[in-house]
XYZ file of C-alpha atoms in Angstrom:
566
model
C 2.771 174.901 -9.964
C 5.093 176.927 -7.763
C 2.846 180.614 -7.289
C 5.186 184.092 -8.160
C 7.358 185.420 -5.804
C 4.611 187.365 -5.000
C 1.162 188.046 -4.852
C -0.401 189.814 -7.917
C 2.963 189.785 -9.481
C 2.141 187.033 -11.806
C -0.496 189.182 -13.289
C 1.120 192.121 -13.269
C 3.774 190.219 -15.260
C 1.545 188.503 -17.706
C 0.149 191.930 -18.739
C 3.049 193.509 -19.266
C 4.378 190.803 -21.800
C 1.106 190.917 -23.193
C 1.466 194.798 -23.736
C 4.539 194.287 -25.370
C 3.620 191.315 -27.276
C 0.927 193.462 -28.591
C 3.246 196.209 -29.633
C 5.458 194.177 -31.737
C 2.097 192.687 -33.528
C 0.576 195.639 -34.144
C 0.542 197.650 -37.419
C -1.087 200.823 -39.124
C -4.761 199.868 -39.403
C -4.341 198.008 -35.711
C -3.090 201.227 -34.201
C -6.484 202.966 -36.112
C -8.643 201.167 -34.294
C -7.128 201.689 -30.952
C -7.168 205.018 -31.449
C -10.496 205.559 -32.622
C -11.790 203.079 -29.983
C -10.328 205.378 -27.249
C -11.769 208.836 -28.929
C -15.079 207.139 -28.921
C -14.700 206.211 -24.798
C -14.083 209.762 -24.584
C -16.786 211.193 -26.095
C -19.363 208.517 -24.015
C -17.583 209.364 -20.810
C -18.024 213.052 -21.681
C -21.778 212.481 -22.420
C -22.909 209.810 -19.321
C -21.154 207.348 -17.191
C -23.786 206.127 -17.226
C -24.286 202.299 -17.956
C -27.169 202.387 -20.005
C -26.498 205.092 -22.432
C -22.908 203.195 -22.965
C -24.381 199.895 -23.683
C -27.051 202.306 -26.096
C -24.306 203.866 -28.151
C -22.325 200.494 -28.293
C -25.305 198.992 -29.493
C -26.182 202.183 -32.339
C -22.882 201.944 -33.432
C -22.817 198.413 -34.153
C -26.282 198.349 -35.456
C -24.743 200.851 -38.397
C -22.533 198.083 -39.162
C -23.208 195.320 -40.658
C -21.698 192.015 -39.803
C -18.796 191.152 -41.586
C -15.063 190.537 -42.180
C -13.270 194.013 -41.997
C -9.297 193.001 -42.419
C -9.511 195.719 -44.817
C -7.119 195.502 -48.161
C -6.978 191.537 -47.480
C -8.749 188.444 -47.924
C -9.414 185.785 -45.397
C -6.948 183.622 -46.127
C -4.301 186.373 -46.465
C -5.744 187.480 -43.064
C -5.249 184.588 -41.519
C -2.253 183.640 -42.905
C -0.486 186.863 -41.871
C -1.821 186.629 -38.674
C -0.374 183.072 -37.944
C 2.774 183.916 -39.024
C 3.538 186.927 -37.918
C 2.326 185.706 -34.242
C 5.077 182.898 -34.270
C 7.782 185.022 -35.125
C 6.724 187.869 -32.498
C 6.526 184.527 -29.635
C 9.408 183.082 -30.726
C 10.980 186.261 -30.577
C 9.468 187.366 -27.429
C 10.246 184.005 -25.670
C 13.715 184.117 -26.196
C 14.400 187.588 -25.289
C 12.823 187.117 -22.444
C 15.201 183.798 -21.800
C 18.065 185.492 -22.809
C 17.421 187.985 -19.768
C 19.286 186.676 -16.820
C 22.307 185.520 -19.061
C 22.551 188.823 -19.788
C 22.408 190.840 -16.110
C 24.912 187.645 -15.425
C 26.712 188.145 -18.139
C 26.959 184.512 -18.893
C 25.804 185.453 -22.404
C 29.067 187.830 -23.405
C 31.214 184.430 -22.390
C 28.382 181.223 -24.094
C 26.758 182.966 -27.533
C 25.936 179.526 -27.685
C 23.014 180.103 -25.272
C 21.252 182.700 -27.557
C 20.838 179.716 -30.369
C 20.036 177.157 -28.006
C 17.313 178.910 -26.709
C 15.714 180.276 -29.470
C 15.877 176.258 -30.834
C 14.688 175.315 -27.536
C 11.429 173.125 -27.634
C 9.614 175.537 -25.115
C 10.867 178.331 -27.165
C 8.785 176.717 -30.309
C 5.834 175.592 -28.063
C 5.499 179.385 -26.688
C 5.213 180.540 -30.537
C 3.403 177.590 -31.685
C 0.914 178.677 -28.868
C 0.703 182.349 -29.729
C 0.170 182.054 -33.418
C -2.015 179.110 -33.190
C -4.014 181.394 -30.778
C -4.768 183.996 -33.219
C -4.358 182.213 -36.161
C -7.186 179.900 -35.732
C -9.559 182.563 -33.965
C -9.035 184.647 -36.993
C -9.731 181.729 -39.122
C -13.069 180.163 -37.351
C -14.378 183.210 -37.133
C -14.255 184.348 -41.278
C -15.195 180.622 -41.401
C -18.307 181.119 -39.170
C -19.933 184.313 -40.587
C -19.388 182.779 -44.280
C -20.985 179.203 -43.864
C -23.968 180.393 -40.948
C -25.425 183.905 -41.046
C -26.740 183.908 -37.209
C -25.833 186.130 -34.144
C -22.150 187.860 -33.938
C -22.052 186.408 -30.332
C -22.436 182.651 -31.277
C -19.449 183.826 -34.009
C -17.506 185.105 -31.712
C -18.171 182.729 -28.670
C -17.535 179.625 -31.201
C -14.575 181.303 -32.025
C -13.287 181.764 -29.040
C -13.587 178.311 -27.776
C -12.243 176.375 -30.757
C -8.970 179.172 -30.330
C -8.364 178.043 -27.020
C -8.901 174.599 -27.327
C -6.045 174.621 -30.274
C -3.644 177.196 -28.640
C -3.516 175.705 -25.180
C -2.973 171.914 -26.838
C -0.006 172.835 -28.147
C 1.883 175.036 -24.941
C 3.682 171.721 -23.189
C 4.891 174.014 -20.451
C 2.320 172.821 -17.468
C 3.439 175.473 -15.145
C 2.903 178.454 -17.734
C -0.342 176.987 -19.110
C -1.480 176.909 -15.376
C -0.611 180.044 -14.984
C -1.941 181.846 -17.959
C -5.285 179.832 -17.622
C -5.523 181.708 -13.972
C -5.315 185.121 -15.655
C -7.013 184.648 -18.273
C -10.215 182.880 -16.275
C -9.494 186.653 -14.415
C -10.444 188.616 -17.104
C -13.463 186.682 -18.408
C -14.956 186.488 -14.792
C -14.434 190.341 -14.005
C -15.765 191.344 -18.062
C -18.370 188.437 -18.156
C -20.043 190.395 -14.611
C -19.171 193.923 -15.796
C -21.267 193.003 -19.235
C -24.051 190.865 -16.838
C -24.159 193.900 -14.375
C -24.447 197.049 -17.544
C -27.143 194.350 -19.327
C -28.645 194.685 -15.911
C -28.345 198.701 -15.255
C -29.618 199.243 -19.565
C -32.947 196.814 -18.218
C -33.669 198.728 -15.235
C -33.138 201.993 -17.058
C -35.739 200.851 -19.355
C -37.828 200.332 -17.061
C -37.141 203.426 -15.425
C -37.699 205.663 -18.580
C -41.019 203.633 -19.894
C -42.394 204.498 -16.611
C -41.236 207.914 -16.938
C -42.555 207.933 -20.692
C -46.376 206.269 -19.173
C -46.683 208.648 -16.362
C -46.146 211.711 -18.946
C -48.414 210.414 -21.579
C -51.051 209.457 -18.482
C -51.181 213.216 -16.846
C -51.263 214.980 -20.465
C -54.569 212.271 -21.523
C -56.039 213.522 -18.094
C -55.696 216.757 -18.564
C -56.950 216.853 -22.136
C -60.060 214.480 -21.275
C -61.032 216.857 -18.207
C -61.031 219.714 -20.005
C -62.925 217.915 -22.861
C -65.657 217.061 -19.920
C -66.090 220.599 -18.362
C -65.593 223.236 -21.181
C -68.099 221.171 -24.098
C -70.694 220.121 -22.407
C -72.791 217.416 -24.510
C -76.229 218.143 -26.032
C -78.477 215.688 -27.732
C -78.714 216.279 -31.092
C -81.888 214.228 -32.014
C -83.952 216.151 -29.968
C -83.118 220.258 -29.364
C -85.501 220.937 -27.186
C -84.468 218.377 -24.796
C -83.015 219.801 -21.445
C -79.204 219.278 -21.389
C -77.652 216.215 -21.292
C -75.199 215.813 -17.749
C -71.647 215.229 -18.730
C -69.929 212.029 -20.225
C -68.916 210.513 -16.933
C -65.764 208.661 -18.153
C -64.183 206.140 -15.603
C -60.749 208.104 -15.830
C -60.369 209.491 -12.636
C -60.960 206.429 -10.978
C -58.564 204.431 -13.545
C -55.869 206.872 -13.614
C -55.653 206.824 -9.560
C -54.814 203.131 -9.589
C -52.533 203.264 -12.602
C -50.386 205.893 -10.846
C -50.691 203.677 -7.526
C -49.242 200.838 -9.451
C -47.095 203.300 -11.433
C -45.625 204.914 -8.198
C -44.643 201.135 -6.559
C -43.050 200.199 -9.582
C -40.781 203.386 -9.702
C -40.051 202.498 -5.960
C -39.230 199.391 -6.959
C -37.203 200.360 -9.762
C -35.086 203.208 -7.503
C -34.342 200.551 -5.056
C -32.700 198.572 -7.974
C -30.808 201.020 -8.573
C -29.963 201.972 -4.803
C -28.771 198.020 -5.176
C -26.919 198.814 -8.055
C -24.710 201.636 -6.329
C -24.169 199.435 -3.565
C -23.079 196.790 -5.423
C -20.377 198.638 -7.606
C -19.004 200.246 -4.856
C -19.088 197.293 -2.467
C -18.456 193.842 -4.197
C -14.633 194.311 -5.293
C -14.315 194.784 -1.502
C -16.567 191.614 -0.461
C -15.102 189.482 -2.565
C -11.741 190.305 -1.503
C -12.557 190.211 1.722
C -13.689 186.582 1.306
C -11.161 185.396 -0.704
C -8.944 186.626 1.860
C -10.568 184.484 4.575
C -10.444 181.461 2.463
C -7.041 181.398 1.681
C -5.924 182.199 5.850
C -7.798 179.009 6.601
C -5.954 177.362 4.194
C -2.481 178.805 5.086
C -2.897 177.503 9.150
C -5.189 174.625 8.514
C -3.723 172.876 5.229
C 0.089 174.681 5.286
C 0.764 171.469 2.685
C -1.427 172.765 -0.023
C -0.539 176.258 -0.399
C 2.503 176.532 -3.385
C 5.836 177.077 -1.869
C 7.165 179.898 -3.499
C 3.406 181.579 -2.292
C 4.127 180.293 1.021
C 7.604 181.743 0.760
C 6.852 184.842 -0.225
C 4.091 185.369 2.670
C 6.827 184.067 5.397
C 9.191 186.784 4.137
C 6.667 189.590 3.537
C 5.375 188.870 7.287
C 9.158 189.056 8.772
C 8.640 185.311 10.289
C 11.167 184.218 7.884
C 13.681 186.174 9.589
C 12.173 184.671 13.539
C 12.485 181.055 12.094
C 14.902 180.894 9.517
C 13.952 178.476 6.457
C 11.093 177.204 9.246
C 7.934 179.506 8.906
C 5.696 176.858 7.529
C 6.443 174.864 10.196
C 5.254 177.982 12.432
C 1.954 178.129 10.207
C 1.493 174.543 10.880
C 2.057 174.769 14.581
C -0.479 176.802 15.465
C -2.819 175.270 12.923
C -1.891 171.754 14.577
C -2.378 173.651 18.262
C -5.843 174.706 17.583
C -7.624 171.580 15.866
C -5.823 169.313 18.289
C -4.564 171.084 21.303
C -6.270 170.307 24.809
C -6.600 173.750 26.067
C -8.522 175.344 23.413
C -4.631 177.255 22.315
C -3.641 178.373 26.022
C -0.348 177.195 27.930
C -0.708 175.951 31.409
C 0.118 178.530 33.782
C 2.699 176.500 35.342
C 4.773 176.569 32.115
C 6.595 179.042 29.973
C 6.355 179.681 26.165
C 9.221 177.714 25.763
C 9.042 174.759 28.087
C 5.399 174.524 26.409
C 7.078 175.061 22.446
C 9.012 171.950 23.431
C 6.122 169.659 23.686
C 5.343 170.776 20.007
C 6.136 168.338 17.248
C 7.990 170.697 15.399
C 9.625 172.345 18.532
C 12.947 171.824 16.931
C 12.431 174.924 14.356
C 10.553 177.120 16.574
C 12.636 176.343 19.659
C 15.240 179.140 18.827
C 13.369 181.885 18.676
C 11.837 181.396 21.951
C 13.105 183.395 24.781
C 13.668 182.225 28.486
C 11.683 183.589 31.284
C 8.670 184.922 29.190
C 5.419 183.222 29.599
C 2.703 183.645 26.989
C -1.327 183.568 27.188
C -1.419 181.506 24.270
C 0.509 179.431 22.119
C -0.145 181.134 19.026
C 0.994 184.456 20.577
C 4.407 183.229 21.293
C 5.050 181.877 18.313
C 3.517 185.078 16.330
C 5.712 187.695 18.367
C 7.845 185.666 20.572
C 9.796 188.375 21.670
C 7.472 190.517 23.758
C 4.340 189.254 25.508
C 2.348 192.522 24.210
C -0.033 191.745 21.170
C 0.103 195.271 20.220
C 3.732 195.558 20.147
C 3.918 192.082 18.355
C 1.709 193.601 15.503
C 3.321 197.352 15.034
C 6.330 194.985 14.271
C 4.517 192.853 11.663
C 3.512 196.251 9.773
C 7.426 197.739 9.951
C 8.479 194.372 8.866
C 6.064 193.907 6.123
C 6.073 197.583 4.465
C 9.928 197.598 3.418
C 9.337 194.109 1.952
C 6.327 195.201 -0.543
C 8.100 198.605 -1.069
C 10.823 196.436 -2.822
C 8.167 194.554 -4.807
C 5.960 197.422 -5.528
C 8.444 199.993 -6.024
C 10.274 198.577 -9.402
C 6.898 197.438 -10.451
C 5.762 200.572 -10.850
C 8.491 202.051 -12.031
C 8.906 199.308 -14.645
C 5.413 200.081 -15.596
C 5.865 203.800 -15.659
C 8.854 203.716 -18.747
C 7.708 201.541 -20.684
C 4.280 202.491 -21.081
C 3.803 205.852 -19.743
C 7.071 207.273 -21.011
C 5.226 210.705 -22.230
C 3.659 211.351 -19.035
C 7.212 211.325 -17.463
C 8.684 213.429 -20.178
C 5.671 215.967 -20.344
C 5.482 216.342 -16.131
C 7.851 214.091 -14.566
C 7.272 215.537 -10.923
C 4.107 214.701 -10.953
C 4.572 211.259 -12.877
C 7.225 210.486 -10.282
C 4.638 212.235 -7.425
C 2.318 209.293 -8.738
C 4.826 206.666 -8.767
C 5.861 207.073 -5.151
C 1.833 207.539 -3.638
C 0.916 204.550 -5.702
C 3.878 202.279 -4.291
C 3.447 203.500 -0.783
C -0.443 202.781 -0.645
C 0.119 199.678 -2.428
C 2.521 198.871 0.215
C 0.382 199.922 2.851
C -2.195 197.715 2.256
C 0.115 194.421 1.791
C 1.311 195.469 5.416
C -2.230 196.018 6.958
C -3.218 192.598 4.858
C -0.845 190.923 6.808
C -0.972 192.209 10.143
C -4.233 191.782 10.006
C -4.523 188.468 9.313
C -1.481 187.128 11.362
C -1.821 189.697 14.218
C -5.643 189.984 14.051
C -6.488 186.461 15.810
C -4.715 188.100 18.950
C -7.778 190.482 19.302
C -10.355 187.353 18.278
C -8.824 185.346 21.507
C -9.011 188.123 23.830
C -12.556 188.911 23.343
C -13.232 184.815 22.814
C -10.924 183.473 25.459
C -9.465 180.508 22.999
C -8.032 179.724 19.743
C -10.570 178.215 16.849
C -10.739 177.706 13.336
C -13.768 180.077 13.048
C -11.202 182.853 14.752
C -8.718 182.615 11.911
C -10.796 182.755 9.268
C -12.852 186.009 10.982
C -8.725 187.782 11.139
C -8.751 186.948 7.359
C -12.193 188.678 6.559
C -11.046 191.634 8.528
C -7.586 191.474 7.099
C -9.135 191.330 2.935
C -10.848 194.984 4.070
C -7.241 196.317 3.668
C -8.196 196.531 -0.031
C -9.870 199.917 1.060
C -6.805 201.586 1.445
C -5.652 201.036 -2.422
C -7.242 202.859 -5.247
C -10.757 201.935 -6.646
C -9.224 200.868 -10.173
C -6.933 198.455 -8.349
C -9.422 196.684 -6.230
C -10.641 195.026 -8.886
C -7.779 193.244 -9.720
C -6.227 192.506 -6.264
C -10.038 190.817 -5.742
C -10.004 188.667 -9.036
C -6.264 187.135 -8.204
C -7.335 186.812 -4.683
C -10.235 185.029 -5.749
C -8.940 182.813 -8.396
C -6.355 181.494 -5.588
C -8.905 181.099 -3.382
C -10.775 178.966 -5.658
C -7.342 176.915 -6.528
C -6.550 176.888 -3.147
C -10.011 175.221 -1.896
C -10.200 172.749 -4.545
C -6.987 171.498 -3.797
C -7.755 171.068 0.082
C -11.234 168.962 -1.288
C -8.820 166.804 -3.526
C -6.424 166.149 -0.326
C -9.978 165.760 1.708
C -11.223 163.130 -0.831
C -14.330 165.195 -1.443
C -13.765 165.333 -4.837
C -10.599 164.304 -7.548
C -8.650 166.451 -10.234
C -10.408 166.637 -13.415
C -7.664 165.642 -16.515
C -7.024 168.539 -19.025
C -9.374 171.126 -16.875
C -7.214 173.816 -17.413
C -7.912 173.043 -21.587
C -11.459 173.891 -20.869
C -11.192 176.668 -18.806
C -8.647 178.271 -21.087
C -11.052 177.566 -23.795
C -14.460 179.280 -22.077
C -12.325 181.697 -20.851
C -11.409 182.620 -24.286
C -14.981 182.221 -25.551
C -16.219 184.670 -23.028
C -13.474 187.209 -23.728
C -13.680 187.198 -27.360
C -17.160 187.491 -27.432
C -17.465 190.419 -25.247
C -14.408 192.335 -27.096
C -16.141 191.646 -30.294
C -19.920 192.624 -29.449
C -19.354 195.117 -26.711
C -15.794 196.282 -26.812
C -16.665 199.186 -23.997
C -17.434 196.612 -21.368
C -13.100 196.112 -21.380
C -10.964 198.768 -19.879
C -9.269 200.783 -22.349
C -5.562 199.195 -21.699
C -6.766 195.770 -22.175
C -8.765 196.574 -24.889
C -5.578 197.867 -26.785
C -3.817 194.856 -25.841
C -6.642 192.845 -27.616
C -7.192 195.032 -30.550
C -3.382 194.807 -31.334
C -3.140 191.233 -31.095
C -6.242 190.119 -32.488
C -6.885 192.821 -35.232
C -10.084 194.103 -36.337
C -12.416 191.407 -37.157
């Protein structure tokens, strides 16, 4: 499958039709849930943001209500029913509109009506709805089924569910390139819930811990205090004999007892703040790790196995990085030059100081598409610097023209994006303040173009630094620029890093497998995408119907309009 035009655009897409989708299924008691889903997340962020006392309310609230079907004012069948029809119409609907979009901006539609009924008769048209209603039709369906014929656990409802949804839905989309493509996000989304839910079940056990330690150590000092007391102010007297001379004091063993118990009391707390210390670090550091390493997987893949990569990806990265303009309709073969220089070049990268950039470009085996950009009379250190900036010998000057080239490409991606995003879903923020809306709109596109330009300076650029302090080109040098290059994530906002790190990730993961495949380490699996679609869907439906805060609020709408209230 060819990847978007861009990076993170395919997601960025996906959700947007899925927001709309959702709109056009949604209706009265829908929009009542939302609404009273996002008053509740208000009133826990106003009381903790804290995970544990989230996953404690989520838990009261659905402990006051019991398990059932609540598609109020219908039955199960009706519910169902509705719900599969109503979801093909919406798709079909959907899918045509959004075919009927460039015959419209090329006005090809005002001259051929024709093309309006021939794509909403279109077979991918039909498969599209098929898809959609089939998706929510048969969750809706297994699920009723479920909680009337076995009366277990809501997750293994909702898990079972969710499986036997996506194994129908996906069956039935024949479009290989969209199914591959909505698999990716939707794998996404369970991965980054499935750990957010893993991580708070984590944070609510330590915090446990934490307060029954807290609760011990009270209970412990108020029994010592009350014992001692008993032990010095009522002395003990034998009773069966008066005049007896005073008994000495009931010498209990809680002095002793209660010095090791707080000992062993005190580690444990240590123990338990260091969790937490972990905790901390690992919310505010993984989106950033992972990105980072996704990052590096997918540069070793772009110089080292150039064949793999999609071409519109590898498109979009030779235009974003300007070498589409050096070597017109030739940048892969750039990629795979230098690639090709450093696992099989002589000279560990460097030219022979007898030569020039260009006499030494010649003996290349692409030479014919990188031969024009070459100038005469300049002489390089090594061959990957004059192909990255051929132009000036100057490393630094080579990447300050990466970043100027780069930033007015993801401005033009970034920029409508945004904007496309602002009026259609944030229309009353721009009515209500629109300089600040519009404030927003330009700070967001310029950081998010920011760090696209770092990204890519730092990972084409970046090996220039590696080979000064090193002295050659290697493999391990490339993948070290894209490491450095993922920490460009920092400059974007916290709420985004998340999601740059997750599609980073997933094409990391796509990208590796398919170098093993090539490799011969391992083959293609038939109808993989089937199952992932389908655990993906178990995992996401499970989580939105168990513990609905673990989903950020805009996603959660999405769901709760689509799938209903179950």
């Amino acid at each position: 499958m060819d990847a978007p035009a861009a990076p993170f655009l395919l997601d960025s897409f996906i959700e947007a039709i899925a927001r709309l989708t959702s709109y056009a299924l949604t209706d009265g008691e829908k929009e009542t849930v939302v609404r009273g889903f996002r008053q509740f997340h208000q009133r826990l962020e106003r009381i903790s943001s804290s995970a544990s006392l989230r996953h404690m309310a989520i838990e009261s609230q659905r402990k006051r209500h019991p398990v059932a079907c609540q598609h109020a004012g219908k039955t199960c069948t009706q519910n169902c029913t509705r719900g599969f029809v109503k979801a093909f119409l919406v798709g079909w609907a959907v899918k045509g509109a959004l075919d009927m979009v460039p015959h419209v901006l090329s006005l090809r539609l005002f001259k051929q009506p024709s093309l309006l009924v021939r794509s909403l008769r279109s077979r991918d048209t039909l498969s599209f709805a098929a898809f959609l209603s089939a998706l929510i039709g048969s969750y809706k369906g297994a699920l009723c089924l479920l909680r009337r014929m076995h009366a277990g656990s809501e997750y293994v409802h909702s898990m079972v569910a969710g499986v036997v949804a996506g194994l129908v839905a996906i069956k039935l989309d024949r479009n290989r390139a969209r199914r591959a493509a909505v698999t990716l996000y939707m794998m996404s989304r369970a991965l980054q819930y499935g750990a957010v839910w893993l991580f708070n079940r984590w944070a609510a056990h330590v915090q446990e811990e934490e307060d029954g330690l807290r609760g011990r150590s009270l209970k412990r000092a108020h029994s010592a205090v009350t014992v001692g007391q008993q032990t010095q102010d009522k002395p003990r007297f034998s009773r069966l004999q008066p005049m007896s001379p005073p008994q000495p004091p009931v010498r209990v063993q809680w002095a002793e007892d209660t010095v090791d118990t707080s000992q062993e009391a005190k580690r444990r707390m240590l123990h338990v703040q260091r969790l937490k210390q972990v905790m901390r670090w690992v919310r505010a550091c993984a989106p950033t790790a992972l990105m980072s390493a996704s990052v590096g997987v997918i540069v070793y893949v772009l110089f080292f196995h150039t064949d793999v990569l999609p071409r519109g990806y590898l498109g979009f990265l030779s235009r974003a990085s300007g070498y589409e303009l050096l070597y017109p309709r030739h940048a892969a073969s750039a990629l795979k030059s230098v690639g090709h220089e450093v696992l099989h070049g002589a000279s560990g990268g460097r030219i022979p100081p007898d030569m020039t950039t260009k006499q030494y470009i010649a003996t290349l085996p692409l030479a014919a598409h990188l031969l024009p950009a070459a100038n005469d009379g300049i002489r390089h250190d090594y061959v990957a610097c004059g192909i990255f900036h051929p132009h000036t010998t100057s490393c630094s000057h080579g990447a300050l023209a990466t970043v100027l080239q780069s930033l007015p490409v993801a401005l033009r991606i970034y920029a409508p994006l945004n904007a496309s995003v602002l009026l259609l879903f944030k229309r009353r923020q721009l009515l209500t303040n629109p300089r600040r809306a519009l404030a927003k709109l330009a700070l967001s596109s310029m950081r998010s173009s920011v760090f696209f330009a770092l990204m890519v300076a730092g990972i084409i650029n970046g090996s220039c630094a590696v080979r000064a302090v090193v002295g050659r080109d290697s493999v391990a040098g490339y993948v070290a620029t894209g490491l450095v290059g993922g920490l460009a994530v920092l400059v974007e906002q916290p709420s985004r890093r998340v999601e740059l790190a997750m599609y980073c990730f997933l094409r990391a993961v796509e990208n590796a497998w398919d170098v093993g495949v090539r490799k011969g380490l391992w083959r293609n699996v038939r109808h993989a995408e089937v199952a992932l679609f389908s655990a993906a869907m178990g995992v996401l439906m499970t989580i939105y119907q168990n513990d609905p805060a673990t989903i950020s609020l805009t996603y959660h709408s999405i769901l709760t309009r689509v799938f209903g209230k179950n």
